[in-house]
mmCIF file of C-alpha atoms and ligand atoms in Angstrom:
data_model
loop_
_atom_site.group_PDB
_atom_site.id
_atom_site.type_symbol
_atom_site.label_atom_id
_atom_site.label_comp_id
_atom_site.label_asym_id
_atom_site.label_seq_id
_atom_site.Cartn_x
_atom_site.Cartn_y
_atom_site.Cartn_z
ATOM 1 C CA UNK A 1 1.120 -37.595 29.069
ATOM 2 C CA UNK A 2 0.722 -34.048 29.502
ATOM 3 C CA UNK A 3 4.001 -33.925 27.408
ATOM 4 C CA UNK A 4 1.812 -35.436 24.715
ATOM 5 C CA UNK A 5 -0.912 -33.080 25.074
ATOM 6 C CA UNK A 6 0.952 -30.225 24.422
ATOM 7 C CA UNK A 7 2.712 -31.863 21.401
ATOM 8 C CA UNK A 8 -0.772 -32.453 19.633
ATOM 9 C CA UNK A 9 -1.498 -29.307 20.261
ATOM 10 C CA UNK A 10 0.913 -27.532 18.943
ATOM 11 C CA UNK A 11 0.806 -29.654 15.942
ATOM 12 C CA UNK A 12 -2.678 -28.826 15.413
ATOM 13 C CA UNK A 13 -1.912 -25.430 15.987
ATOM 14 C CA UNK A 14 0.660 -25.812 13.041
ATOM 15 C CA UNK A 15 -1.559 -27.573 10.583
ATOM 16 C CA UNK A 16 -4.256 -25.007 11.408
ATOM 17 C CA UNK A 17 -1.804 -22.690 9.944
ATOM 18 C CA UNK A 18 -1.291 -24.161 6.668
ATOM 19 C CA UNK A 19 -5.373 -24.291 6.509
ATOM 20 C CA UNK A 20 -5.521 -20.919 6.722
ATOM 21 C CA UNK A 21 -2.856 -19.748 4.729
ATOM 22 C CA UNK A 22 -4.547 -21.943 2.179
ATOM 23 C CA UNK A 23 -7.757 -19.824 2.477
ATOM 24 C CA UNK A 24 -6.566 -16.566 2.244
ATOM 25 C CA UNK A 25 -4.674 -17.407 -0.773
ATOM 26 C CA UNK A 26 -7.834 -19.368 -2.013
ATOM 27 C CA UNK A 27 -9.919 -16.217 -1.524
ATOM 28 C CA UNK A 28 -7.381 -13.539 -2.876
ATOM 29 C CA UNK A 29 -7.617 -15.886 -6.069
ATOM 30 C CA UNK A 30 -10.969 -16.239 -6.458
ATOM 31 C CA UNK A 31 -11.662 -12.578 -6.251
ATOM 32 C CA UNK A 32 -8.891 -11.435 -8.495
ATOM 33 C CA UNK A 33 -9.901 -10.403 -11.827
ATOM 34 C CA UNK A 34 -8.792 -12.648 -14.850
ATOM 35 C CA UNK A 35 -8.052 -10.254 -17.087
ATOM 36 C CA UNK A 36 -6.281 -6.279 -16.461
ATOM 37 C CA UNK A 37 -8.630 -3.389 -16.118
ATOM 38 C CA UNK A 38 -6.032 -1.964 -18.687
ATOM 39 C CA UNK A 39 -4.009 -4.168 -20.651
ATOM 40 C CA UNK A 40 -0.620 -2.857 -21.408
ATOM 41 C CA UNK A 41 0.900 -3.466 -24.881
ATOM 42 C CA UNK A 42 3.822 -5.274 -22.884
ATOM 43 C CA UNK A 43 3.872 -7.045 -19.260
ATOM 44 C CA UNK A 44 4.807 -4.014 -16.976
ATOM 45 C CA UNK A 45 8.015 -5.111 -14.632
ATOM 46 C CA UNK A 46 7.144 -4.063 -10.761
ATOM 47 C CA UNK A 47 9.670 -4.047 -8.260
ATOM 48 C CA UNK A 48 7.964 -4.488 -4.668
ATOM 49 C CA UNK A 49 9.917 -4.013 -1.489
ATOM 50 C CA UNK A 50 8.367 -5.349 1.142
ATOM 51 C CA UNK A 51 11.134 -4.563 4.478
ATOM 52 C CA UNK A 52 9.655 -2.190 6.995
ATOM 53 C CA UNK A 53 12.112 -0.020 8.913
ATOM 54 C CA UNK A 54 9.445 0.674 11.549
ATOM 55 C CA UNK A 55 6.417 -0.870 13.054
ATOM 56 C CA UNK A 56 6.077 -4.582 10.735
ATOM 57 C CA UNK A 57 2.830 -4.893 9.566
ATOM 58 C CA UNK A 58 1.279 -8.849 9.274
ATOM 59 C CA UNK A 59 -0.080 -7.814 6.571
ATOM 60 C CA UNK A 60 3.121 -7.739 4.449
ATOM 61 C CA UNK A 61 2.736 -11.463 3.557
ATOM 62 C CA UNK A 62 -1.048 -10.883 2.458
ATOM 63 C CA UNK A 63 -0.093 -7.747 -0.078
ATOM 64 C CA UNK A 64 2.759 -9.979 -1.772
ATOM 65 C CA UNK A 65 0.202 -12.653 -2.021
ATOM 66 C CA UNK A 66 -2.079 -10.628 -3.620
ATOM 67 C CA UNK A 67 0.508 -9.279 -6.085
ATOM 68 C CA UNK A 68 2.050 -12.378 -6.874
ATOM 69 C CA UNK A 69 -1.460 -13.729 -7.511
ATOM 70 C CA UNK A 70 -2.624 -10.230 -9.569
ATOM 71 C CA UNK A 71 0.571 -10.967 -11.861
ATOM 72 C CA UNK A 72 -0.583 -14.468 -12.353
ATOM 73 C CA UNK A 73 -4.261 -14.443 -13.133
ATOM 74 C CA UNK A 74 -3.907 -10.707 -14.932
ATOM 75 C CA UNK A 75 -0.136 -11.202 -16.806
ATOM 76 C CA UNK A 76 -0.900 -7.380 -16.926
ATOM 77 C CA UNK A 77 3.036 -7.225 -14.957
ATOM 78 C CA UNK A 78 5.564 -9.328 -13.589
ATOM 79 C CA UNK A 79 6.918 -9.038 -9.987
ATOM 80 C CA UNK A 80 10.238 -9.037 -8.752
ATOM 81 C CA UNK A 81 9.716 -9.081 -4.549
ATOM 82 C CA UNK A 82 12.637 -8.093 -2.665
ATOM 83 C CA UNK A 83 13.686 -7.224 1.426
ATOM 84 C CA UNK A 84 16.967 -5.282 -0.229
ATOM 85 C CA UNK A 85 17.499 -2.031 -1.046
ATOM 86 C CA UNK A 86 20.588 -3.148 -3.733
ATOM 87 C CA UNK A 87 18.365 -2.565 -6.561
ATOM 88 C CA UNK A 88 17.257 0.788 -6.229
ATOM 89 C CA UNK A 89 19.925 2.885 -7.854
ATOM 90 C CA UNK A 90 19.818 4.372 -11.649
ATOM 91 C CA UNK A 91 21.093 1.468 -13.192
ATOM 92 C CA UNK A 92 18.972 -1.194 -10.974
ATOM 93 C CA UNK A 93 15.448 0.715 -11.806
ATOM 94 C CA UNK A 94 16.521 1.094 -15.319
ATOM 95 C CA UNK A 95 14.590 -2.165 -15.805
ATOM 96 C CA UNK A 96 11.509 -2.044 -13.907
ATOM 97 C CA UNK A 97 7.960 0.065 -15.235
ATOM 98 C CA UNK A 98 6.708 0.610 -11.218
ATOM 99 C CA UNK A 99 7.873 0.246 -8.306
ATOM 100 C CA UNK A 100 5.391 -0.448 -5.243
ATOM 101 C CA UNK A 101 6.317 0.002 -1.294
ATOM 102 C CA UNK A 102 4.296 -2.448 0.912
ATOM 103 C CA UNK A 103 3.843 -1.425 3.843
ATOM 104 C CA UNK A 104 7.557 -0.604 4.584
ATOM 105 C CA UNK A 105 7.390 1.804 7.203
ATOM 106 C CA UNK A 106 9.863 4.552 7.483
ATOM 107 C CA UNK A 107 11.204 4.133 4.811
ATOM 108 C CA UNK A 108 14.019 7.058 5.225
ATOM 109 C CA UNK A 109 15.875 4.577 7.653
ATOM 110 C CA UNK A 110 16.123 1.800 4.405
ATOM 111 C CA UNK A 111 16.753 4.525 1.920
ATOM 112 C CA UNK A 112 19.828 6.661 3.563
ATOM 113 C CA UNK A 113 21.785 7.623 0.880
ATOM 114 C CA UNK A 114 21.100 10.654 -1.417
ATOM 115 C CA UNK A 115 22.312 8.496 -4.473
ATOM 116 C CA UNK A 116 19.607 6.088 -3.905
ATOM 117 C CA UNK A 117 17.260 8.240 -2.944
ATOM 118 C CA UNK A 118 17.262 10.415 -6.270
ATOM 119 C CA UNK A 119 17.675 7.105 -8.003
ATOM 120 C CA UNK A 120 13.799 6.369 -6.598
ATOM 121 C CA UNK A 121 12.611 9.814 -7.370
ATOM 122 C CA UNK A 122 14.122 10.461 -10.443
ATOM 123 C CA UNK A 123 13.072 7.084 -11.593
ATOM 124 C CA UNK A 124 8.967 8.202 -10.795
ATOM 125 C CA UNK A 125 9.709 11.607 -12.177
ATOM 126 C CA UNK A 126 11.143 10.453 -15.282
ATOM 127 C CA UNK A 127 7.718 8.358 -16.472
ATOM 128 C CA UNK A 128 7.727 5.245 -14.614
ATOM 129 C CA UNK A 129 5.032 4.632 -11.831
ATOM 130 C CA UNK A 130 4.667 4.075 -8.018
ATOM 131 C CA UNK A 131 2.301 2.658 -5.359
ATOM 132 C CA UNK A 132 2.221 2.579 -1.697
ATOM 133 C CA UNK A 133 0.139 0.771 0.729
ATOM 134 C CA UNK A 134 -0.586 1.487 4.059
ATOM 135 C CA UNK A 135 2.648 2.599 6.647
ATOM 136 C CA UNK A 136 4.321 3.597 2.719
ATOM 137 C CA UNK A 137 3.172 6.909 3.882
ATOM 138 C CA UNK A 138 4.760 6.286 7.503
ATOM 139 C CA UNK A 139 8.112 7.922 6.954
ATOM 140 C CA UNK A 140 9.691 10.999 4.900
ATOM 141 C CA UNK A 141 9.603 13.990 6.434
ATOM 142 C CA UNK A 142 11.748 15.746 8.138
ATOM 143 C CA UNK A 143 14.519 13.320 7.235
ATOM 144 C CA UNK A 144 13.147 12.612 3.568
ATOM 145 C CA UNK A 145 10.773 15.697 2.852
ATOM 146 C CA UNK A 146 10.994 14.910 -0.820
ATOM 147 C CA UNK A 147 9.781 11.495 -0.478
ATOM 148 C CA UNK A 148 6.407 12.729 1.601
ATOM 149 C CA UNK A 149 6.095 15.682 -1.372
ATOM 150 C CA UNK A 150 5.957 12.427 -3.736
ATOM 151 C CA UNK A 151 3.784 10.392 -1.823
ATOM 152 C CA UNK A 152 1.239 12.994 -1.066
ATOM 153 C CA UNK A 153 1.490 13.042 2.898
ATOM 154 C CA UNK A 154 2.900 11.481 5.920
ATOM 155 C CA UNK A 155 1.358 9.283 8.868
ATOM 156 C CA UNK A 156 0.421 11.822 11.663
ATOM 157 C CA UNK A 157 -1.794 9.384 14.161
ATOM 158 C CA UNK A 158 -4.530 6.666 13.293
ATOM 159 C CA UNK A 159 -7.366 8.202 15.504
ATOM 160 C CA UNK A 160 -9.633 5.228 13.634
ATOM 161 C CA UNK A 161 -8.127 2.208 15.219
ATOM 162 C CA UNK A 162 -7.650 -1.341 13.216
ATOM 163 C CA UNK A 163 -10.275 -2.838 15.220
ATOM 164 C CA UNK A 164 -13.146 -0.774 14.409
ATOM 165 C CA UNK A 165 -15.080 -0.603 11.106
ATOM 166 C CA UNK A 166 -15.423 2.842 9.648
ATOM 167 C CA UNK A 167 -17.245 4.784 7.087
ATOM 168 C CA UNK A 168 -16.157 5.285 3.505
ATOM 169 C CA UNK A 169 -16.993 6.920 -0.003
ATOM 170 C CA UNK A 170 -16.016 7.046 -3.282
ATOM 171 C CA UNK A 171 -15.106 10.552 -3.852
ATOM 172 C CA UNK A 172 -14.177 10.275 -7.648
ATOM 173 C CA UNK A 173 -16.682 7.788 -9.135
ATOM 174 C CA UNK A 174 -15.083 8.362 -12.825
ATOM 175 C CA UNK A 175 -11.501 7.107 -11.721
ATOM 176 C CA UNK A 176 -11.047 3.384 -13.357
ATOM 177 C CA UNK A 177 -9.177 2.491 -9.970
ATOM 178 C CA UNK A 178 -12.718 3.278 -8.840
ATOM 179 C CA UNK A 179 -14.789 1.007 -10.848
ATOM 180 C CA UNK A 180 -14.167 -2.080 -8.039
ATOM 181 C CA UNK A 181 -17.107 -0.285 -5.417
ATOM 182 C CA UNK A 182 -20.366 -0.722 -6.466
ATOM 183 C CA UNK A 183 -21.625 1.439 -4.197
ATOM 184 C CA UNK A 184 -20.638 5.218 -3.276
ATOM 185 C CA UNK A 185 -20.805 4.526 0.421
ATOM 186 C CA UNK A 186 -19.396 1.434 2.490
ATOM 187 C CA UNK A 187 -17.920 0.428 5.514
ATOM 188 C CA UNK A 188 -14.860 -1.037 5.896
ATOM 189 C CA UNK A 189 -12.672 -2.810 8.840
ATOM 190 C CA UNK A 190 -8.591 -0.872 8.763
ATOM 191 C CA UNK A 191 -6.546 1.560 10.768
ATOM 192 C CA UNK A 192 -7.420 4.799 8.742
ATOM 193 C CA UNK A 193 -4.343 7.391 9.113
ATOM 194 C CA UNK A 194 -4.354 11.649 9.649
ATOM 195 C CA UNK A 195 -1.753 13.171 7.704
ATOM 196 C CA UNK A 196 0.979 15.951 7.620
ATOM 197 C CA UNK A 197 2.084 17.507 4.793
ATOM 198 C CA UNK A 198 -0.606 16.872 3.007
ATOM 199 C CA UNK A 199 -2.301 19.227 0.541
ATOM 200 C CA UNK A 200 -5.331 17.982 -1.171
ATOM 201 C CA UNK A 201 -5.182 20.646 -4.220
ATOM 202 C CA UNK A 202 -1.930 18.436 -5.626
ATOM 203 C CA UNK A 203 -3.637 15.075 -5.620
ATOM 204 C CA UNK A 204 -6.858 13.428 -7.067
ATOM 205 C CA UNK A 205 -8.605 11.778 -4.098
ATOM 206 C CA UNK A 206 -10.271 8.467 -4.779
ATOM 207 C CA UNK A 207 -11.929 7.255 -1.513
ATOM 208 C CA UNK A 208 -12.631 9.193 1.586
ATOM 209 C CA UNK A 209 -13.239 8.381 5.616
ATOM 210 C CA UNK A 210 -16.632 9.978 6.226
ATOM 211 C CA UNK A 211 -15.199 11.636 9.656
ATOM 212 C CA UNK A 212 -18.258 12.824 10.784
ATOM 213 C CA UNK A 213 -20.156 9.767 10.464
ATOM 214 C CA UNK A 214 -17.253 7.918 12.398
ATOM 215 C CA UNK A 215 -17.933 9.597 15.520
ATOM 216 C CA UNK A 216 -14.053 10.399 15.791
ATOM 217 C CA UNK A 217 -12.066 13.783 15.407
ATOM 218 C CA UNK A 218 -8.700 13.578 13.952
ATOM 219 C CA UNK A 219 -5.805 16.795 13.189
ATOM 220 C CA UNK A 220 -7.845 18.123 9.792
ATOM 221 C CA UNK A 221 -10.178 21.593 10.685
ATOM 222 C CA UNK A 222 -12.210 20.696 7.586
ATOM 223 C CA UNK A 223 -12.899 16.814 8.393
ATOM 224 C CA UNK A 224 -11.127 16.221 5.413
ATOM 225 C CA UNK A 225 -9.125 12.377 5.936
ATOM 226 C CA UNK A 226 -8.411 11.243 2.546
ATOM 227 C CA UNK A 227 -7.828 6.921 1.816
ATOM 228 C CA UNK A 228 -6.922 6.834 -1.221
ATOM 229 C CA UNK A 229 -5.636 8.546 -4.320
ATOM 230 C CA UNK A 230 -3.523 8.983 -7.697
ATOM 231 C CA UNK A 231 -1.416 11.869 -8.353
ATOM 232 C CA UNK A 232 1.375 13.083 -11.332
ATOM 233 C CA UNK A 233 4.660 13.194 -10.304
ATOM 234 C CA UNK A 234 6.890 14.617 -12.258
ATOM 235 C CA UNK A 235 6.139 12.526 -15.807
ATOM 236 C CA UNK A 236 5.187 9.663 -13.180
ATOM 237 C CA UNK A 237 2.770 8.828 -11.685
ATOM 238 C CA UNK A 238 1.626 8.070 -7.933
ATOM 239 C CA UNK A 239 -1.027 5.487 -6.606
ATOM 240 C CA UNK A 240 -1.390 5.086 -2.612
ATOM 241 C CA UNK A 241 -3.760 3.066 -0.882
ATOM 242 C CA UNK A 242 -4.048 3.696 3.345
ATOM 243 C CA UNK A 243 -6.248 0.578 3.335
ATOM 244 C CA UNK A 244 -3.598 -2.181 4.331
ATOM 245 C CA UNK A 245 -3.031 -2.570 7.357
ATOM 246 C CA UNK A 246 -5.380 -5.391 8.263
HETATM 247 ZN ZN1 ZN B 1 -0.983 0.095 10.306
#
């Protein structure tokens, strides 16, 4: 009998599951635009790697959810997902527009090689595109400076912890990237990161933490804890998000 118990529970456990996979993906759909901010004169091709090499974020699912669904709805760009690192050599890029990191952390352990690792940089540098989210930016230096000088920092710390909900603005109303916030100041629930090599006169911040506000001191003497921003690399160019990891 108690047998039984258990059994029904776990099932419902397992059906509660599906439920709520089925809601998140409902809700990612419903608030996904139907058509690109920008429409490209030909679908885009995105490679996304999605393997962390350090801490594995749940969140990994939910970001190639939300990509599979923005390539959908938008048909701004297709999306090849891959755990593998075979692709990313000269040849391999050669037919992809972007490629996007989600949430891999540390990513110098996946990316060893110097062949593949100029194959990634070189690809960004020669015109083509990048985005990371979240623990992207958890890896590089000192083992793979170059990829933290492309990125725009590195993950020193999260002094504003995942479960607390923090206080944002929009830094650069003007951005397009921007033109989702409606207002110039909101709060928002993530683990919010301090940096390291990080130099704010090489990129164009997007969204800051509003430190002060927060209550909580991090690394930066000028309170300065930027979220999100775009950046040229190269001919490239360089989107990161720090929002992700919830
Ligand atoms: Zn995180």
């Amino acid at each position: 009998m108690k047998n039984l118990t258990l059994l029904t529970a776990a099932l419902q456990l397992f059906i509660g599951s599906f439920v709520l996979a089925d809601e998140e993906e409902n809700k990612i759909r419903e608030a996904m635009p139907a058509k690109p901010t920008a429409k490209p004169k030909k679908t885009k091709k995105v490679l996304v790697y999605s393997k962390p090499s350090g801490f594995k974020h749940g969140s990994i699912p939910t970001g190639i959810k939300g990509l599979r669904i923005m390539a959908e709805k938008t048909k701004a760009f297709e999306a090849t997902f891959t755990l593998e690192t075979t692709e990313f050599t000269k040849e391999g890029l050669a037919k992809y527009d972007m490629i996007i990191f989600n949430n891999c952390t540390h990513v110098q352990k996946a990316f060893t090689e110097q062949i593949q690792r100029d194959a990634i940089l070189g690809f960004i540098k020669s015109g083509k595109a990048f985005a990371g989210f979240h623990s992207a930016s958890d890896g590089g230096m000192p083992q793979w400076q170059e990829y933290t000088d492309m990125i725009g920092g590195c993950f020193a710390g999260h002094p504003w912890n995942a479960g607390g909900k923090w206080p944002f603005f929009v830094e650069d109303a003007k951005h397009p990237v921007n033109k989702a916030f409606k207002q110039k100041e909101f709060s928002f629930s993530d683990e919010i990161y301090q940096y390291k090599g990080y130099d704010r006169s090489k990129l164009r911040i997007l969204i800051g933490l509003d430190s002060v506000k927060s209550g909580k001191k991090g690394n930066s003497k000028t309170n300065d804890y930027p979220v999100s921003w775009v950046r040229s690399y190269g001919k490239g160019r360089i989107f990161y998000s720090n929002f992700g990891h919830n």
